[in-house]
Amino acid sequence: DITYYTAKGIFLQADLYGKLTVEPGARPPWRYWPAYLSQKLKGGIGRAFPPDVAPVIQGIVTGGRENLSDPFTTSLQRTGLSHTVAVSGMHLAFLAGAAACTLILAVLFWGVAGGTPSVSRAAVMLALLQVAPLLGRERDSFTALAFALAVLLMWNPFSAAHVGLQLSFGAVAGILLSSDGVQGRLNAFLHLDRPIKSRILRLAQGVPRFFTATLAATLGASVLTVPMAALHFGQVSLVSPLSNLLTLWAVAALFLGGLCVGLMACVMPGTAAVLAIPFTLIGRYLNWVVQGLGRLPLAALPLNSFYYRAWVVY
């Protein structure tokens, strides 16, 4: 049967009777090293950052939501920002660089993030897009997306029922299908597509271009994920475009900063605590935006009415 657990690749459950004792192995197999690194990262972030910021940075860096409070998790859903703590292509894109280095980092980070369907999809796509030029082949995002889905379904066909997999692939497919067109229309409407010779004006033009790119990506991802979110969660976020515009830069800074500070805290906790100060301020800004927008009356639309559902379909 297709269940919540089989979709996650869990095919055996057990009940425990009596006392449980856990002892670390003398030399853990190499395949478990990313899990150990993930645990070290979470511990380093927890030591370097104050309690009000550490849980969200742990979620952004490793995808772990176990320390997030229920009200904050609800606010993430209402503002359409749940993807910030679901490690995926956005996080791996922050690590992109040279092809060989990127592949090593992608595999390592895939293990650190727990090998969830969203990060697996991103890792396979990134690997294909990086390897293609090395083999003299053309990069094709749709081929990479389809291949990633084929790999995941060959490994576990039940994962087709995983909500994270559906949302991840739906978001990327929506972006590939429509975001370029939306961004082109927005740039043309704001006259941002005109060639400019002045270097200063080109730099100034980067700010509105960033907003049009972010808005286009958010709207593109929403094309296919809004119906899925409505089906699975019974609500649709209305402030998602605004919340993504306000927080994307903060999520990028917290991911890279939290990753570096968390690793440094494992060897130099004093230095890490000092370096964490500016990222703590960014983390508090992210908390403020998420909680503030999440409290708005119409931040999310509950689909308990036929007319609301009809409006979403329209």
mmCIF file of C-alpha atoms in Angstrom:
data_model
loop_
_atom_site.group_PDB
_atom_site.id
_atom_site.type_symbol
_atom_site.label_atom_id
_atom_site.label_comp_id
_atom_site.label_asym_id
_atom_site.label_seq_id
_atom_site.Cartn_x
_atom_site.Cartn_y
_atom_site.Cartn_z
ATOM 1 C CA ASP A 1 0.000 0.000 0.000
ATOM 2 C CA ILE A 2 1.084 3.569 -0.664
ATOM 3 C CA THR A 3 1.310 5.282 2.708
ATOM 4 C CA TYR A 4 3.050 8.261 4.272
ATOM 5 C CA TYR A 5 5.922 6.007 5.323
ATOM 6 C CA THR A 6 6.386 4.016 2.109
ATOM 7 C CA ALA A 7 6.466 7.318 0.182
ATOM 8 C CA LYS A 8 9.431 8.289 2.380
ATOM 9 C CA GLY A 9 11.162 4.946 1.772
ATOM 10 C CA ILE A 10 10.311 3.485 5.205
ATOM 11 C CA PHE A 11 9.059 -0.096 4.745
ATOM 12 C CA LEU A 12 9.500 -1.508 8.231
ATOM 13 C CA GLN A 13 8.145 -0.237 11.542
ATOM 14 C CA ALA A 14 8.741 -1.695 14.985
ATOM 15 C CA ASP A 15 7.466 -1.214 18.517
ATOM 16 C CA LEU A 16 9.939 -1.110 21.381
ATOM 17 C CA TYR A 17 9.337 -2.798 24.728
ATOM 18 C CA GLY A 18 11.761 -2.146 27.551
ATOM 19 C CA LYS A 19 14.724 0.198 27.886
ATOM 20 C CA LEU A 20 16.546 1.465 24.801
ATOM 21 C CA THR A 21 20.316 1.945 24.904
ATOM 22 C CA VAL A 22 22.172 3.677 22.073
ATOM 23 C CA GLU A 23 25.955 3.434 21.745
ATOM 24 C CA PRO A 24 28.033 5.121 19.008
ATOM 25 C CA GLY A 25 30.060 2.811 16.818
ATOM 26 C CA ALA A 26 33.840 2.794 17.075
ATOM 27 C CA ARG A 27 34.246 3.582 13.379
ATOM 28 C CA PRO A 28 31.011 4.493 11.551
ATOM 29 C CA PRO A 29 30.766 3.464 7.874
ATOM 30 C CA TRP A 30 31.539 6.243 5.394
ATOM 31 C CA ARG A 31 27.931 6.331 4.169
ATOM 32 C CA TYR A 32 26.917 7.699 7.579
ATOM 33 C CA TRP A 33 29.484 10.514 7.611
ATOM 34 C CA PRO A 34 27.056 13.100 6.146
ATOM 35 C CA ALA A 35 24.602 12.312 8.975
ATOM 36 C CA TYR A 36 27.360 12.888 11.538
ATOM 37 C CA LEU A 37 28.284 16.140 9.797
ATOM 38 C CA SER A 38 24.634 17.210 9.859
ATOM 39 C CA GLN A 39 24.492 16.575 13.603
ATOM 40 C CA LYS A 40 27.731 18.522 14.149
ATOM 41 C CA LEU A 41 26.381 21.408 12.061
ATOM 42 C CA LYS A 42 23.164 21.590 14.057
ATOM 43 C CA GLY A 43 25.119 21.525 17.308
ATOM 44 C CA GLY A 44 27.527 24.226 16.123
ATOM 45 C CA ILE A 45 24.682 26.492 15.005
ATOM 46 C CA GLY A 46 22.908 25.905 18.318
ATOM 47 C CA ARG A 47 26.020 26.991 20.246
ATOM 48 C CA ALA A 48 26.890 29.998 18.088
ATOM 49 C CA PHE A 49 23.428 31.564 17.707
ATOM 50 C CA PRO A 50 20.918 32.677 20.357
ATOM 51 C CA PRO A 51 17.867 30.444 20.989
ATOM 52 C CA ASP A 52 15.436 32.714 19.117
ATOM 53 C CA VAL A 53 17.419 32.434 15.860
ATOM 54 C CA ALA A 54 19.195 29.059 16.000
ATOM 55 C CA PRO A 55 16.168 26.853 15.078
ATOM 56 C CA VAL A 56 15.375 28.699 11.839
ATOM 57 C CA ILE A 57 19.049 28.749 10.778
ATOM 58 C CA GLN A 58 19.293 25.017 11.516
ATOM 59 C CA GLY A 59 16.225 24.529 9.325
ATOM 60 C CA ILE A 60 17.613 26.630 6.475
ATOM 61 C CA VAL A 61 21.045 24.965 6.498
ATOM 62 C CA THR A 62 20.096 21.315 7.092
ATOM 63 C CA GLY A 63 16.351 21.138 6.444
ATOM 64 C CA GLY A 64 15.675 19.966 10.002
ATOM 65 C CA ARG A 65 12.389 21.301 11.384
ATOM 66 C CA GLU A 66 12.401 19.497 14.724
ATOM 67 C CA ASN A 67 13.310 22.638 16.715
ATOM 68 C CA LEU A 68 10.861 25.005 15.004
ATOM 69 C CA SER A 69 7.838 25.961 17.094
ATOM 70 C CA ASP A 70 4.349 25.076 15.863
ATOM 71 C CA PRO A 71 3.256 28.757 15.543
ATOM 72 C CA PHE A 72 6.348 29.586 13.454
ATOM 73 C CA THR A 73 5.801 26.530 11.240
ATOM 74 C CA THR A 74 2.197 27.628 10.703
ATOM 75 C CA SER A 75 3.399 31.134 9.774
ATOM 76 C CA LEU A 76 5.804 29.620 7.236
ATOM 77 C CA GLN A 77 2.879 27.799 5.618
ATOM 78 C CA ARG A 78 0.619 30.857 5.645
ATOM 79 C CA THR A 79 3.292 33.056 4.037
ATOM 80 C CA GLY A 80 4.326 30.473 1.449
ATOM 81 C CA LEU A 81 7.869 30.223 2.862
ATOM 82 C CA SER A 82 7.938 26.562 3.867
ATOM 83 C CA HIS A 83 10.422 25.955 1.047
ATOM 84 C CA THR A 84 13.077 27.932 2.944
ATOM 85 C CA VAL A 85 13.445 25.061 5.429
ATOM 86 C CA ALA A 86 12.978 22.309 2.830
ATOM 87 C CA VAL A 87 16.468 21.938 1.369
ATOM 88 C CA SER A 88 16.244 21.904 -2.418
ATOM 89 C CA GLY A 89 17.713 23.452 -5.555
ATOM 90 C CA MET A 90 17.785 26.961 -4.096
ATOM 91 C CA HIS A 91 20.191 25.812 -1.388
ATOM 92 C CA LEU A 92 22.388 23.803 -3.744
ATOM 93 C CA ALA A 93 22.533 26.752 -6.148
ATOM 94 C CA PHE A 94 24.193 28.774 -3.388
ATOM 95 C CA LEU A 95 27.030 26.211 -3.384
ATOM 96 C CA ALA A 96 27.470 26.064 -7.162
ATOM 97 C CA GLY A 97 30.942 26.675 -8.578
ATOM 98 C CA ALA A 98 33.313 24.594 -10.650
ATOM 99 C CA ALA A 99 31.784 21.411 -12.031
ATOM 100 C CA ALA A 100 33.879 18.824 -10.167
ATOM 101 C CA CYS A 101 33.768 20.758 -6.891
ATOM 102 C CA THR A 102 30.023 21.257 -7.242
ATOM 103 C CA LEU A 103 29.387 17.537 -7.740
ATOM 104 C CA ILE A 104 31.342 16.656 -4.589
ATOM 105 C CA LEU A 105 29.552 19.339 -2.574
ATOM 106 C CA ALA A 106 26.167 18.274 -3.970
ATOM 107 C CA VAL A 107 26.671 14.636 -2.945
ATOM 108 C CA LEU A 108 27.937 15.617 0.518
ATOM 109 C CA PHE A 109 25.139 18.118 1.105
ATOM 110 C CA TRP A 110 22.557 15.622 -0.159
ATOM 111 C CA GLY A 111 23.588 13.373 2.711
ATOM 112 C CA VAL A 112 23.679 16.216 5.240
ATOM 113 C CA ALA A 113 20.135 17.226 4.286
ATOM 114 C CA GLY A 114 18.863 13.679 4.772
ATOM 115 C CA GLY A 115 18.365 12.681 1.125
ATOM 116 C CA THR A 116 14.789 13.988 0.961
ATOM 117 C CA PRO A 117 13.014 13.914 -2.440
ATOM 118 C CA SER A 118 13.403 17.685 -2.915
ATOM 119 C CA VAL A 119 17.168 17.715 -2.342
ATOM 120 C CA SER A 120 17.556 14.450 -4.312
ATOM 121 C CA ARG A 121 15.788 16.055 -7.265
ATOM 122 C CA ALA A 122 18.034 19.105 -7.002
ATOM 123 C CA ALA A 123 21.227 17.052 -6.667
ATOM 124 C CA VAL A 124 20.480 14.872 -9.708
ATOM 125 C CA MET A 125 19.514 17.887 -11.829
ATOM 126 C CA LEU A 126 22.604 19.809 -10.743
ATOM 127 C CA ALA A 127 24.835 16.820 -11.511
ATOM 128 C CA LEU A 128 23.400 16.442 -15.020
ATOM 129 C CA LEU A 129 23.630 20.151 -15.783
ATOM 130 C CA GLN A 130 27.251 20.253 -14.577
ATOM 131 C CA VAL A 131 28.368 17.067 -16.332
ATOM 132 C CA ALA A 132 26.749 17.871 -19.704
ATOM 133 C CA PRO A 133 29.403 20.431 -20.852
ATOM 134 C CA LEU A 134 32.202 18.100 -19.694
ATOM 135 C CA LEU A 135 30.818 15.413 -22.021
ATOM 136 C CA GLY A 136 30.227 17.842 -24.889
ATOM 137 C CA ARG A 137 26.448 17.659 -24.542
ATOM 138 C CA GLU A 138 23.877 20.444 -24.439
ATOM 139 C CA ARG A 139 22.398 21.457 -21.099
ATOM 140 C CA ASP A 140 18.655 20.857 -20.999
ATOM 141 C CA SER A 141 16.710 21.558 -17.831
ATOM 142 C CA PHE A 142 13.624 19.536 -18.823
ATOM 143 C CA THR A 143 15.747 16.461 -19.555
ATOM 144 C CA ALA A 144 17.505 16.870 -16.208
ATOM 145 C CA LEU A 145 14.154 17.219 -14.409
ATOM 146 C CA ALA A 146 12.703 14.122 -16.100
ATOM 147 C CA PHE A 147 15.872 12.111 -15.418
ATOM 148 C CA ALA A 148 15.825 13.119 -11.749
ATOM 149 C CA LEU A 149 12.213 11.925 -11.455
ATOM 150 C CA ALA A 150 13.086 8.654 -13.196
ATOM 151 C CA VAL A 151 15.986 8.025 -10.787
ATOM 152 C CA LEU A 152 13.823 8.695 -7.704
ATOM 153 C CA LEU A 153 10.988 6.480 -8.951
ATOM 154 C CA MET A 154 13.359 3.650 -9.860
ATOM 155 C CA TRP A 155 14.805 3.821 -6.340
ATOM 156 C CA ASN A 156 11.366 3.963 -4.688
ATOM 157 C CA PRO A 157 8.230 3.992 -6.864
ATOM 158 C CA PHE A 158 6.115 4.807 -3.784
ATOM 159 C CA SER A 159 7.820 8.220 -3.543
ATOM 160 C CA ALA A 160 5.420 9.468 -6.235
ATOM 161 C CA ALA A 161 2.954 9.938 -3.353
ATOM 162 C CA HIS A 162 5.430 12.046 -1.332
ATOM 163 C CA VAL A 163 4.080 15.600 -0.967
ATOM 164 C CA GLY A 164 7.585 17.062 -0.936
ATOM 165 C CA LEU A 165 8.419 15.352 -4.225
ATOM 166 C CA GLN A 166 5.230 16.604 -5.872
ATOM 167 C CA LEU A 167 5.780 20.182 -4.705
ATOM 168 C CA SER A 168 9.476 20.167 -5.612
ATOM 169 C CA PHE A 169 9.002 18.876 -9.145
ATOM 170 C CA GLY A 170 5.886 21.006 -9.641
ATOM 171 C CA ALA A 171 7.711 24.157 -8.594
ATOM 172 C CA VAL A 172 10.674 23.531 -10.919
ATOM 173 C CA ALA A 173 8.429 22.573 -13.822
ATOM 174 C CA GLY A 174 6.374 25.741 -13.330
ATOM 175 C CA ILE A 175 9.508 27.876 -13.235
ATOM 176 C CA LEU A 176 10.897 26.279 -16.410
ATOM 177 C CA LEU A 177 7.580 26.662 -18.222
ATOM 178 C CA SER A 178 6.653 30.240 -17.380
ATOM 179 C CA SER A 179 9.168 32.252 -15.336
ATOM 180 C CA ASP A 180 11.273 33.470 -18.270
ATOM 181 C CA GLY A 181 8.181 34.781 -20.028
ATOM 182 C CA VAL A 182 6.886 36.494 -16.898
ATOM 183 C CA GLN A 183 10.259 38.090 -16.203
ATOM 184 C CA GLY A 184 10.546 39.284 -19.804
ATOM 185 C CA ARG A 185 7.115 40.919 -19.636
ATOM 186 C CA LEU A 186 7.927 42.593 -16.304
ATOM 187 C CA ASN A 187 11.286 43.892 -17.561
ATOM 188 C CA ALA A 188 9.652 45.229 -20.708
ATOM 189 C CA PHE A 189 6.874 46.894 -18.692
ATOM 190 C CA LEU A 190 9.437 48.588 -16.423
ATOM 191 C CA HIS A 191 11.777 49.365 -19.370
ATOM 192 C CA LEU A 192 14.546 47.274 -17.833
ATOM 193 C CA ASP A 193 15.346 45.495 -21.090
ATOM 194 C CA ARG A 194 16.861 48.553 -22.757
ATOM 195 C CA PRO A 195 20.672 48.553 -23.205
ATOM 196 C CA ILE A 196 22.434 51.068 -20.941
ATOM 197 C CA LYS A 197 26.017 52.222 -21.471
ATOM 198 C CA SER A 198 26.592 53.816 -18.085
ATOM 199 C CA ARG A 199 28.098 51.360 -15.575
ATOM 200 C CA ILE A 200 26.488 53.178 -12.634
ATOM 201 C CA LEU A 201 23.025 52.960 -14.201
ATOM 202 C CA ARG A 202 23.566 49.270 -14.996
ATOM 203 C CA LEU A 203 24.418 48.632 -11.345
ATOM 204 C CA ALA A 204 21.356 50.590 -10.238
ATOM 205 C CA GLN A 205 19.237 48.572 -12.649
ATOM 206 C CA GLY A 206 20.289 45.379 -10.849
ATOM 207 C CA VAL A 207 17.957 46.112 -7.906
ATOM 208 C CA PRO A 208 14.678 46.166 -9.873
ATOM 209 C CA ARG A 209 15.932 43.249 -11.977
ATOM 210 C CA PHE A 210 16.411 41.239 -8.789
ATOM 211 C CA PHE A 211 12.815 41.964 -7.773
ATOM 212 C CA THR A 212 11.404 41.052 -11.195
ATOM 213 C CA ALA A 213 13.433 37.813 -11.241
ATOM 214 C CA THR A 214 12.260 36.878 -7.731
ATOM 215 C CA LEU A 215 8.642 37.708 -8.500
ATOM 216 C CA ALA A 216 8.753 35.784 -11.789
ATOM 217 C CA ALA A 217 10.245 32.716 -10.070
ATOM 218 C CA THR A 218 7.630 32.862 -7.303
ATOM 219 C CA LEU A 219 4.737 33.185 -9.738
ATOM 220 C CA GLY A 220 6.177 30.474 -11.988
ATOM 221 C CA ALA A 221 6.546 28.057 -9.097
ATOM 222 C CA SER A 222 2.992 28.852 -7.993
ATOM 223 C CA VAL A 223 1.460 27.782 -11.306
ATOM 224 C CA LEU A 224 1.624 24.086 -10.412
ATOM 225 C CA THR A 225 2.213 24.165 -6.653
ATOM 226 C CA VAL A 226 -0.871 26.209 -5.731
ATOM 227 C CA PRO A 227 -3.285 23.425 -6.801
ATOM 228 C CA MET A 228 -1.127 20.854 -4.974
ATOM 229 C CA ALA A 229 -0.991 22.958 -1.800
ATOM 230 C CA ALA A 230 -4.742 23.468 -1.972
ATOM 231 C CA LEU A 231 -5.281 19.719 -2.315
ATOM 232 C CA HIS A 232 -2.857 18.620 0.407
ATOM 233 C CA PHE A 233 -3.095 21.450 2.951
ATOM 234 C CA GLY A 234 -6.532 22.970 2.318
ATOM 235 C CA GLN A 235 -5.227 26.533 1.994
ATOM 236 C CA VAL A 236 -3.473 28.854 -0.449
ATOM 237 C CA SER A 237 -0.981 31.538 0.552
ATOM 238 C CA LEU A 238 -1.901 34.972 -0.838
ATOM 239 C CA VAL A 239 1.155 36.842 0.471
ATOM 240 C CA SER A 240 3.686 34.402 -0.992
ATOM 241 C CA PRO A 241 4.965 36.789 -3.725
ATOM 242 C CA LEU A 242 5.483 39.563 -1.164
ATOM 243 C CA SER A 243 7.049 37.307 1.460
ATOM 244 C CA ASN A 244 9.502 35.842 -1.056
ATOM 245 C CA LEU A 245 10.506 39.309 -2.250
ATOM 246 C CA LEU A 246 11.206 40.383 1.329
ATOM 247 C CA THR A 247 13.079 37.285 2.468
ATOM 248 C CA LEU A 248 14.947 35.617 -0.419
ATOM 249 C CA TRP A 249 18.110 37.650 0.171
ATOM 250 C CA ALA A 250 17.931 36.910 3.900
ATOM 251 C CA VAL A 251 17.562 33.158 3.312
ATOM 252 C CA ALA A 252 20.610 33.168 1.013
ATOM 253 C CA ALA A 253 22.684 35.079 3.585
ATOM 254 C CA LEU A 254 21.558 32.839 6.446
ATOM 255 C CA PHE A 255 22.288 29.660 4.507
ATOM 256 C CA LEU A 256 25.861 30.577 3.616
ATOM 257 C CA GLY A 257 26.513 32.376 6.906
ATOM 258 C CA GLY A 258 24.924 29.658 9.025
ATOM 259 C CA LEU A 259 26.872 26.949 7.181
ATOM 260 C CA CYS A 260 30.217 28.701 7.718
ATOM 261 C CA VAL A 261 29.513 29.706 11.335
ATOM 262 C CA GLY A 262 28.188 26.241 12.202
ATOM 263 C CA LEU A 263 31.322 24.554 10.860
ATOM 264 C CA MET A 264 33.586 27.068 12.593
ATOM 265 C CA ALA A 265 31.768 26.575 15.900
ATOM 266 C CA CYS A 266 32.960 22.952 15.894
ATOM 267 C CA VAL A 267 36.621 24.047 16.114
ATOM 268 C CA MET A 268 36.632 27.722 17.198
ATOM 269 C CA PRO A 269 33.445 28.445 19.177
ATOM 270 C CA GLY A 270 34.599 31.881 20.364
ATOM 271 C CA THR A 271 35.302 33.179 16.852
ATOM 272 C CA ALA A 272 32.081 31.634 15.575
ATOM 273 C CA ALA A 273 30.036 33.474 18.215
ATOM 274 C CA VAL A 274 31.480 36.807 17.027
ATOM 275 C CA LEU A 275 30.897 36.021 13.337
ATOM 276 C CA ALA A 276 27.319 35.018 14.155
ATOM 277 C CA ILE A 277 26.344 38.532 15.283
ATOM 278 C CA PRO A 278 25.392 40.018 11.856
ATOM 279 C CA PHE A 279 23.601 36.819 10.830
ATOM 280 C CA THR A 280 21.682 36.873 14.098
ATOM 281 C CA LEU A 281 20.257 40.256 13.093
ATOM 282 C CA ILE A 282 19.287 38.878 9.675
ATOM 283 C CA GLY A 283 17.677 35.861 11.350
ATOM 284 C CA ARG A 284 15.608 38.123 13.599
ATOM 285 C CA TYR A 285 14.540 40.114 10.542
ATOM 286 C CA LEU A 286 13.392 36.854 8.895
ATOM 287 C CA ASN A 287 11.466 35.870 12.033
ATOM 288 C CA TRP A 288 9.835 39.308 12.137
ATOM 289 C CA VAL A 289 8.724 39.144 8.491
ATOM 290 C CA VAL A 290 7.400 35.565 8.746
ATOM 291 C CA GLN A 291 5.473 36.185 11.958
ATOM 292 C CA GLY A 292 4.224 39.619 10.879
ATOM 293 C CA LEU A 293 2.922 38.499 7.494
ATOM 294 C CA GLY A 294 1.607 35.250 8.970
ATOM 295 C CA ARG A 295 -0.659 37.214 11.333
ATOM 296 C CA LEU A 296 -2.377 39.095 8.490
ATOM 297 C CA PRO A 297 -6.070 38.102 8.207
ATOM 298 C CA LEU A 298 -5.836 37.153 4.515
ATOM 299 C CA ALA A 299 -2.255 35.844 4.470
ATOM 300 C CA ALA A 300 -3.671 32.439 3.492
ATOM 301 C CA LEU A 301 -7.057 31.536 2.076
ATOM 302 C CA PRO A 302 -8.715 28.468 3.659
ATOM 303 C CA LEU A 303 -10.478 26.456 0.986
ATOM 304 C CA ASN A 304 -13.520 25.517 3.037
ATOM 305 C CA SER A 305 -15.895 27.241 0.622
ATOM 306 C CA PHE A 306 -16.874 26.188 -2.883
ATOM 307 C CA TYR A 307 -16.435 29.781 -4.089
ATOM 308 C CA TYR A 308 -12.876 29.968 -2.783
ATOM 309 C CA ARG A 309 -12.024 26.703 -4.528
ATOM 310 C CA ALA A 310 -13.627 27.933 -7.743
ATOM 311 C CA TRP A 311 -11.590 31.161 -7.528
ATOM 312 C CA VAL A 312 -8.345 29.181 -7.158
ATOM 313 C CA VAL A 313 -9.203 27.061 -10.196
ATOM 314 C CA TYR A 314 -10.063 30.214 -12.156
#
